[in-house]
Short mmCIF file of C-alpha atoms in Angstrom, two decimals:
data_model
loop_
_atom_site.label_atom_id
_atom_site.label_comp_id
_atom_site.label_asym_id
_atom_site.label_seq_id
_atom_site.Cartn_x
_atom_site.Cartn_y
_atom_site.Cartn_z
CA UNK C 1 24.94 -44.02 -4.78
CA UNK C 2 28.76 -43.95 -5.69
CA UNK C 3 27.97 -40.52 -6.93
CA UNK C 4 26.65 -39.29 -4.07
CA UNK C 5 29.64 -40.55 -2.07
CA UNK C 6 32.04 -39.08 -4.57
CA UNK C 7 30.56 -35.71 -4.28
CA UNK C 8 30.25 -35.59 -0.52
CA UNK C 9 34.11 -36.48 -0.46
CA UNK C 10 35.28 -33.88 -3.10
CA UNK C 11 32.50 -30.94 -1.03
CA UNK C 12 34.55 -32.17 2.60
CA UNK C 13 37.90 -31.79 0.52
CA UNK C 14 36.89 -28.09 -0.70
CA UNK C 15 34.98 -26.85 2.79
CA UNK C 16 38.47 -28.53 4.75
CA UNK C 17 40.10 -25.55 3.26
CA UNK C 18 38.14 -23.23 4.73
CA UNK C 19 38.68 -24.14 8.21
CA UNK C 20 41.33 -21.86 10.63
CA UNK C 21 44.51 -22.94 11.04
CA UNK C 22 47.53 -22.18 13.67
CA UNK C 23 49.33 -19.10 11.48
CA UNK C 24 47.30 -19.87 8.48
CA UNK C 25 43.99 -18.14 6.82
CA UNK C 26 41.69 -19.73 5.01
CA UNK C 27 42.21 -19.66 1.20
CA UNK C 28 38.77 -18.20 0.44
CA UNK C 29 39.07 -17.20 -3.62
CA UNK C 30 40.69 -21.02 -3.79
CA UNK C 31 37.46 -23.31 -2.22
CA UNK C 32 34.98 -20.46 -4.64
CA UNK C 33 36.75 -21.22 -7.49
CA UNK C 34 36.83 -25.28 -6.75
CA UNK C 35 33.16 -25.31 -5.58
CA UNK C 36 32.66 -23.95 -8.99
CA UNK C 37 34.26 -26.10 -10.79
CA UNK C 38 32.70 -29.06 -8.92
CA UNK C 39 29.23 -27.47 -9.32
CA UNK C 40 29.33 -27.03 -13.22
CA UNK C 41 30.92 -30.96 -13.58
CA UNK C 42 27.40 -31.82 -11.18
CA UNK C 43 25.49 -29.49 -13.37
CA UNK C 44 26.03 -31.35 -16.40
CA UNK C 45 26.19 -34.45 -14.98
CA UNK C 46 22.56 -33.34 -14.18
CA UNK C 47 22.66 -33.72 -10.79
CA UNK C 48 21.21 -30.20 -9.79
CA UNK C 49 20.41 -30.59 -6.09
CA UNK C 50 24.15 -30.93 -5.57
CA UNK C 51 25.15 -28.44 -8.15
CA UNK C 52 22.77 -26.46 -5.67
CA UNK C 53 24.54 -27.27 -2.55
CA UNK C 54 27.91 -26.25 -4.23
CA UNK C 55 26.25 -22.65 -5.19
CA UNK C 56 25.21 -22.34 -1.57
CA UNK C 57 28.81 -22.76 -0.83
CA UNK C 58 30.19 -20.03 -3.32
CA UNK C 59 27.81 -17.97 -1.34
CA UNK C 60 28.93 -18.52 1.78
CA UNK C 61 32.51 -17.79 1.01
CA UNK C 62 31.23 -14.41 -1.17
CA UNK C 63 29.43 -13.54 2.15
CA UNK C 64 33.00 -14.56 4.51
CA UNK C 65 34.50 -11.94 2.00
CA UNK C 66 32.14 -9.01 2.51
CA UNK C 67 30.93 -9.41 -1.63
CA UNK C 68 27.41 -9.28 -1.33
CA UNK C 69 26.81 -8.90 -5.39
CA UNK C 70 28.45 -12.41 -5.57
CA UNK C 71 26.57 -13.81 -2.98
CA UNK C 72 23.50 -12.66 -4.10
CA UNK C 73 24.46 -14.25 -7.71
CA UNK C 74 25.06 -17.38 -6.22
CA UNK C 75 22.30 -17.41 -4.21
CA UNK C 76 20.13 -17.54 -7.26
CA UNK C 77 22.12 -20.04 -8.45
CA UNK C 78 21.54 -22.50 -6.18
CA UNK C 79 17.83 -21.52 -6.46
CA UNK C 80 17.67 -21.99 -10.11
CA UNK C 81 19.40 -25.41 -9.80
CA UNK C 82 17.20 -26.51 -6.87
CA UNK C 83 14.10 -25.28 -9.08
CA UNK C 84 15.69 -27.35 -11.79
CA UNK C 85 15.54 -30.41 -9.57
CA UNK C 86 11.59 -29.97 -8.51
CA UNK C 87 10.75 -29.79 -12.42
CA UNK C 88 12.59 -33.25 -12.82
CA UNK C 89 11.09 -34.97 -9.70
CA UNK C 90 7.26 -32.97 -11.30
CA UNK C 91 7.82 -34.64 -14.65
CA UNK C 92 9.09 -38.09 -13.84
CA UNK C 93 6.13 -38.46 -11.50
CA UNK C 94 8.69 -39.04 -8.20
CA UNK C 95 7.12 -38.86 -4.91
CA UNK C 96 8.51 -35.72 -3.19
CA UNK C 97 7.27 -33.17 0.08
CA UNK C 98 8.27 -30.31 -2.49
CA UNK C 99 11.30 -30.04 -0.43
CA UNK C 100 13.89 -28.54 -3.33
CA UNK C 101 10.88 -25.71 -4.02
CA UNK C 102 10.85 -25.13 -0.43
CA UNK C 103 14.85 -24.61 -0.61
CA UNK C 104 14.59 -22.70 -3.90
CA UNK C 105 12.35 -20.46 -2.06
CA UNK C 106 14.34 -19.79 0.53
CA UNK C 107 17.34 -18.92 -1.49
CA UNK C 108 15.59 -16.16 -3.48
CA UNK C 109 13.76 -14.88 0.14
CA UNK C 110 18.08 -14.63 1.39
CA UNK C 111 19.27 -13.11 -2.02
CA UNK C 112 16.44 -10.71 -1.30
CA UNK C 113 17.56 -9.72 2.26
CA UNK C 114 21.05 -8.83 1.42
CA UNK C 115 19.51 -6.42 -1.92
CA UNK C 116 17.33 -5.02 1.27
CA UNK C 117 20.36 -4.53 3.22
CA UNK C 118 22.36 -3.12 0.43
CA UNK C 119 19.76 -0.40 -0.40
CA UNK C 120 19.18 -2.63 -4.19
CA UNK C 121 15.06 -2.45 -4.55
CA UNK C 122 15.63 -2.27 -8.16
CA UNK C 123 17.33 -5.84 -7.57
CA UNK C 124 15.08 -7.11 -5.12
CA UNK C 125 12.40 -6.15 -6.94
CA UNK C 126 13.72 -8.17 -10.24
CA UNK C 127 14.37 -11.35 -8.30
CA UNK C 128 11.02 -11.05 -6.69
CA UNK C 129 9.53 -11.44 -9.32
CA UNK C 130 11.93 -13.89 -11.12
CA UNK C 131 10.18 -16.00 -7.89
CA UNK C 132 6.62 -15.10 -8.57
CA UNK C 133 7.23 -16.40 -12.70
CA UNK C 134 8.38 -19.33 -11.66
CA UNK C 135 5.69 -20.33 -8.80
CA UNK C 136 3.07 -19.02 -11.90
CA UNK C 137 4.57 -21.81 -14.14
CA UNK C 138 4.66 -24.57 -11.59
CA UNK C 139 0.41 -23.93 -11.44
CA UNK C 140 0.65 -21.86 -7.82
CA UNK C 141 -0.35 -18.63 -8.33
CA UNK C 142 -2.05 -18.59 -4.80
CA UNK C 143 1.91 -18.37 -3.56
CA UNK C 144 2.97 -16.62 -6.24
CA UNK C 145 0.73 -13.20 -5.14
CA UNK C 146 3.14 -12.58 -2.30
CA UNK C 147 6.14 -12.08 -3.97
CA UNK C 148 4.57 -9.73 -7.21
CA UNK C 149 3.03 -7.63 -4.22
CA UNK C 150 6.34 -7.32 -2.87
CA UNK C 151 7.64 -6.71 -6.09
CA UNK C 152 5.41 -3.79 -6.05
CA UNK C 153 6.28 -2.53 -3.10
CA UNK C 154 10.36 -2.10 -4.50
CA UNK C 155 8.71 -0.41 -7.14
CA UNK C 156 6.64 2.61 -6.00
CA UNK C 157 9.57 5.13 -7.11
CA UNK C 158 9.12 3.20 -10.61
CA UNK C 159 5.02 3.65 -11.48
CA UNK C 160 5.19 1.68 -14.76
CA UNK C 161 6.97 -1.45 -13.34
CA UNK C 162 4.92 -1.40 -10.17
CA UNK C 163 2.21 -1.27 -12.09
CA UNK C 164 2.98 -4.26 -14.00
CA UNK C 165 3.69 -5.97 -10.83
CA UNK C 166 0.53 -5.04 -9.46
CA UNK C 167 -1.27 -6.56 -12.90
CA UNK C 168 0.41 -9.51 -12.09
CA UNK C 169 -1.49 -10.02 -8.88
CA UNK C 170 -4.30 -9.15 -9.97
CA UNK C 171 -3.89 -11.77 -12.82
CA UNK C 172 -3.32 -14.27 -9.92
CA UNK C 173 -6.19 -13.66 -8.32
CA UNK C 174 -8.52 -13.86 -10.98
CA UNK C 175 -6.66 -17.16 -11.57
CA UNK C 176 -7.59 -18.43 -7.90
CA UNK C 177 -10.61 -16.89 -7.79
CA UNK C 178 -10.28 -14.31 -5.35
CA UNK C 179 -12.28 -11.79 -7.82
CA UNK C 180 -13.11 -9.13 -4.95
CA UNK C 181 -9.35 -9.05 -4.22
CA UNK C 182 -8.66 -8.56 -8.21
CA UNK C 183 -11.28 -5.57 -8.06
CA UNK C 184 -9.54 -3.97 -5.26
CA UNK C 185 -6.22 -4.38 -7.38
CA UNK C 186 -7.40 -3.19 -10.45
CA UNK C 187 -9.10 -0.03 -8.04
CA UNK C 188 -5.68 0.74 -6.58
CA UNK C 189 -4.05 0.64 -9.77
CA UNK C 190 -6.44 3.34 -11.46
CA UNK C 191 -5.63 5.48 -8.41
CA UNK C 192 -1.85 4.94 -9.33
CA UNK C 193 -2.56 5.86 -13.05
CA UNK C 194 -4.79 8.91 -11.91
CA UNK C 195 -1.53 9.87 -9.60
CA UNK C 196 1.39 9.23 -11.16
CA UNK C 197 0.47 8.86 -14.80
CA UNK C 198 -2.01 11.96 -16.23
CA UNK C 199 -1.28 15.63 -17.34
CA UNK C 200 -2.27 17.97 -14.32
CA UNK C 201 -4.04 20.12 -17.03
CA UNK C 202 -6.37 17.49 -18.88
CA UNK C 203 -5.71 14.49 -16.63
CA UNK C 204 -5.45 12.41 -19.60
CA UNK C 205 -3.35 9.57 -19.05
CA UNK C 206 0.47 9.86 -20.70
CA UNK C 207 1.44 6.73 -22.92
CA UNK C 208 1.56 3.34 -21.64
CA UNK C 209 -0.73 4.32 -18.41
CA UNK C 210 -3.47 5.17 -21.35
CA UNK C 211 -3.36 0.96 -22.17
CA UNK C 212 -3.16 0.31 -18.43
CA UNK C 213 -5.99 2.15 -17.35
CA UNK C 214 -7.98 0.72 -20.15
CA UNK C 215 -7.29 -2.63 -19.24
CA UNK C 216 -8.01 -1.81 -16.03
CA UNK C 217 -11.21 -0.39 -16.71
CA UNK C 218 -12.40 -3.34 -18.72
CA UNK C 219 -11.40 -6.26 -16.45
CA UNK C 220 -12.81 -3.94 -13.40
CA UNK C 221 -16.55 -3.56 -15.73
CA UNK C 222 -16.22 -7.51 -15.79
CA UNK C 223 -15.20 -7.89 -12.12
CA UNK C 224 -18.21 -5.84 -10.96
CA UNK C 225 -20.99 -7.56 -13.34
CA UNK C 226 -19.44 -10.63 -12.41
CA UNK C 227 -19.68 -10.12 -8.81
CA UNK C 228 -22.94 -8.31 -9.09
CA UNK C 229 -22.80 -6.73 -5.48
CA UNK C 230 -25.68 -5.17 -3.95
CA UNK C 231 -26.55 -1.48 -3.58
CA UNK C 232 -25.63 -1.95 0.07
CA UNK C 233 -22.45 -3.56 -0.29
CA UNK C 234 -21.15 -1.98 -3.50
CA UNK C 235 -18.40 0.75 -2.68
CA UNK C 236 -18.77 4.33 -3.99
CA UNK C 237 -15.89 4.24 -6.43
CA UNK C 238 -17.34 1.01 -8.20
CA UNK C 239 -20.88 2.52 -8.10
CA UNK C 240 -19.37 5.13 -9.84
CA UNK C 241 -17.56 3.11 -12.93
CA UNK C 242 -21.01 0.93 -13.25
CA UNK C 243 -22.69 4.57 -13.51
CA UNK C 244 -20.34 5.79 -16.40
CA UNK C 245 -20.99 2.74 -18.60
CA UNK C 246 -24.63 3.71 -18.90
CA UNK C 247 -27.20 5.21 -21.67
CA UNK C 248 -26.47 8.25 -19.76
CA UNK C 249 -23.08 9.03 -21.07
CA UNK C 250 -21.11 8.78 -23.98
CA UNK C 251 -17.65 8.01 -24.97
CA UNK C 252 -16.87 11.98 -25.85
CA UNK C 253 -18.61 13.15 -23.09
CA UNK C 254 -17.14 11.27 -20.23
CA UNK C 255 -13.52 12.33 -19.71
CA UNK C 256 -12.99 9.62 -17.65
CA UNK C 257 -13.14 7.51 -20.55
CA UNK C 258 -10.58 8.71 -22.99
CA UNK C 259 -8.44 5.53 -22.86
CA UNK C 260 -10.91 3.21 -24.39
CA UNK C 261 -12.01 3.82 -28.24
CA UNK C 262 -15.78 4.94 -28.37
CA UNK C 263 -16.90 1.36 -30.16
CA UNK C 264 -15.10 -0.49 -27.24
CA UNK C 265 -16.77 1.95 -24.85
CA UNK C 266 -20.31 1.32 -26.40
CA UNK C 267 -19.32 -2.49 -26.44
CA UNK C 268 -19.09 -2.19 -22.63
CA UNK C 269 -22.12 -0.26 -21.86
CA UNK C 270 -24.16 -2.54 -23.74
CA UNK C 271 -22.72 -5.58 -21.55
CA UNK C 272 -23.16 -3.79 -18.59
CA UNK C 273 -27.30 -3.24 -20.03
CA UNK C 274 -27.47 -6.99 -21.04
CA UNK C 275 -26.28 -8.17 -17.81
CA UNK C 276 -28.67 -5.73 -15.87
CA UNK C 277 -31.82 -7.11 -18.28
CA UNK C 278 -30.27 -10.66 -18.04
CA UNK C 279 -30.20 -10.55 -22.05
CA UNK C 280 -28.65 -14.24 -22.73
CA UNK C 281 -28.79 -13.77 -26.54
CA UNK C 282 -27.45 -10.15 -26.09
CA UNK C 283 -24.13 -10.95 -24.15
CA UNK C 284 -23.58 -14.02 -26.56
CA UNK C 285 -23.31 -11.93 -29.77
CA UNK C 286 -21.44 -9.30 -27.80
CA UNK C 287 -18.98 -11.66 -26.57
CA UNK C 288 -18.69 -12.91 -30.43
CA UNK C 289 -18.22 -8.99 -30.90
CA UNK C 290 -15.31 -8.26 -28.10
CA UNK C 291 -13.26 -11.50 -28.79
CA UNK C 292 -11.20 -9.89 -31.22
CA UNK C 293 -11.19 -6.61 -28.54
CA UNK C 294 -10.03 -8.54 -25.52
CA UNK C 295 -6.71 -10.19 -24.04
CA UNK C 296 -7.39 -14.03 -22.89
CA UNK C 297 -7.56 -12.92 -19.54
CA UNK C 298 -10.84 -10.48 -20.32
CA UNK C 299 -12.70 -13.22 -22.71
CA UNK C 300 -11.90 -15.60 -19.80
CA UNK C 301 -13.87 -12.70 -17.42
CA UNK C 302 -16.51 -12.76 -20.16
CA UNK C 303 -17.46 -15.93 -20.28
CA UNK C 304 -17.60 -16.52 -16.97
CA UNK C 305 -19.99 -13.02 -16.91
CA UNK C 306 -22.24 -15.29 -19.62
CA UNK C 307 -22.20 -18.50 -17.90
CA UNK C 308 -23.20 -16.45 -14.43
CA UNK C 309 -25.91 -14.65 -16.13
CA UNK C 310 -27.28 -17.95 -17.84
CA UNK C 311 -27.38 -19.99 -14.86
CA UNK C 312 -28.78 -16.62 -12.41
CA UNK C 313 -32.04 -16.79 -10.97
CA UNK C 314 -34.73 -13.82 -12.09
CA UNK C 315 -34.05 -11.86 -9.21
CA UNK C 316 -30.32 -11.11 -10.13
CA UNK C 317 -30.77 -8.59 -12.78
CA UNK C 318 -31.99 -5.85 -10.26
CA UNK C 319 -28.67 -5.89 -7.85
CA UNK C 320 -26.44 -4.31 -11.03
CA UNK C 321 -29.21 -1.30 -10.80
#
């Protein structure tokens, strides 16, 4: 409590000199530089919500002066110490209505509108998803989708980055279990790839969109046998990937294929075979066989493709026709 009073005393003795007086301005630079000081004593006195408040302050007084790259800084100051004081209150157990999340969110959403107004999506686009990392480690990746799509969005001009954003999401919605929206994801991203990312001559993807669109390709294989839509509902694009992982093609044949080595490709189609024959046994040793293949995220999608198929009625087998 005496704390508490001694900082609200020393903040009214800082923000006194910022208000007009007869023939006098304001000394600006002076209350920055003492909210600053009186922020880094709170910091390490670890009392972040009020090293927040003081950040908040700085910001204000960057934003009096017209110096938007300053306010922005502070800005994500005060978010990163109010983020600071929601992991305390989540590991010492202490009742709370989320309230210095809420403000830590609504620092990074203001840092974000003056990047927007200065014509920064680069920026924007980095703080973005500075937000969406940090709602991913608190366990919300429901909340966290917004701000990678927007993330996304700052980086159309930039295909590799927005498509690593756009992984992201679809990452978070395999996490929630929004698998149809991950497919859709994972769709628009191979249309990126196919755009933005191939030689107009060969359309083989350049470089790093060759491991994107094979990752794609896998966790959209897994998606669909997962989901196991019906002939009906199943859209023309994903009836088409099902269709290329059949006995009817082959890893040098099928130019839309060249990102994935032929014994990963063969791997697939017999998945896709085992699923469609319900082969238990089958998808067991082939999951044994892709573990060392696969990223966490795509075993995760595999097992839950072998649990599915396990527990599935007999009448399952015939919607992946």
């Amino acid at each position: 409590m005496d704390r508490e009073v001694d900082f609200l005393a020393r903040y009214r003795m800082v923000s006194g000199k910022l208000k007009k007086r007869f023939l006098r301005k304001p000394n600006v630079a002076e209350a920055i530089q003492q909210f600053g000081a009186l922020g880094r004593a709170l910091d390490s006195q670890e009392c972040p919500p009020y090293a927040a408040m003081c950040s908040l302050a700085q910001a204000r007084c960057e934003h009096l002066q017209g110096n938007q790259s300053w306010e922005v800084q502070y800005l994500v100051d005060s978010a990163n110490h109010f983020l600071k004081a929601h992991w305390s209150d989540e590991t010492l157990k202490c009742p709370n209505f989320q309230e210095h999340l809420m403000a830590a969110i609504n620092c990074y959403n203001h840092a974000l509108r003056v990047c927007i107004e200065q014509k920064q999506p680069a920026l924007a686009a980095m703080y973005s998803l500075q937000l969406g990392d940090h709602l991913m480690k608190l366990g919300k990746p429901g909340e966290a989708i917004t701000h990678y799509q927007r993330a996304a969005e700052f980086q159309y001009q930039t295909p590799l980055d927005c498509l690593n954003s756009m992984a992201k999401v679809s990452s978070c919605k395999i996490n929630i279990g929004d698998y149809d929206g991950a497919l859709t994801t994972l769709t628009e991203m191979e249309y990126l790839v196919r755009e933005r990312g191939t030689r107009n001559h060969t359309g083989r993807p350049l470089g790093a969109y060759s491991d994107i669109l094979a990752s794609c390709e896998i966790k959209r294989i897994l998606l669909l046998v997962l989901l196991q839509p019906t002939p009906q509902r199943i859209r023309p694009e994903h009836a088409q990937t099902l269709e290329r992982f059949t006995w009817n093609t082959t890893a040098d044949g099928n130019s839309t294929n060249v990102s994935l080595s032929e014994e990963l490709f063969i791997l697939l189609q017999s998945v896709v075979m085992a699923c469609q024959s319900k082969d238990v046994e089958a998808l067991q040793a082939l999951q044994t066989d892709l573990w060392k293949h696969f990223t966490a995220e795509q075993n995760h999608l595999l097992h839950l493709v072998v649990e599915q198929i396990t527990k599935a009625g007999p009448d399952v087998s015939s919607r992946l026709h």
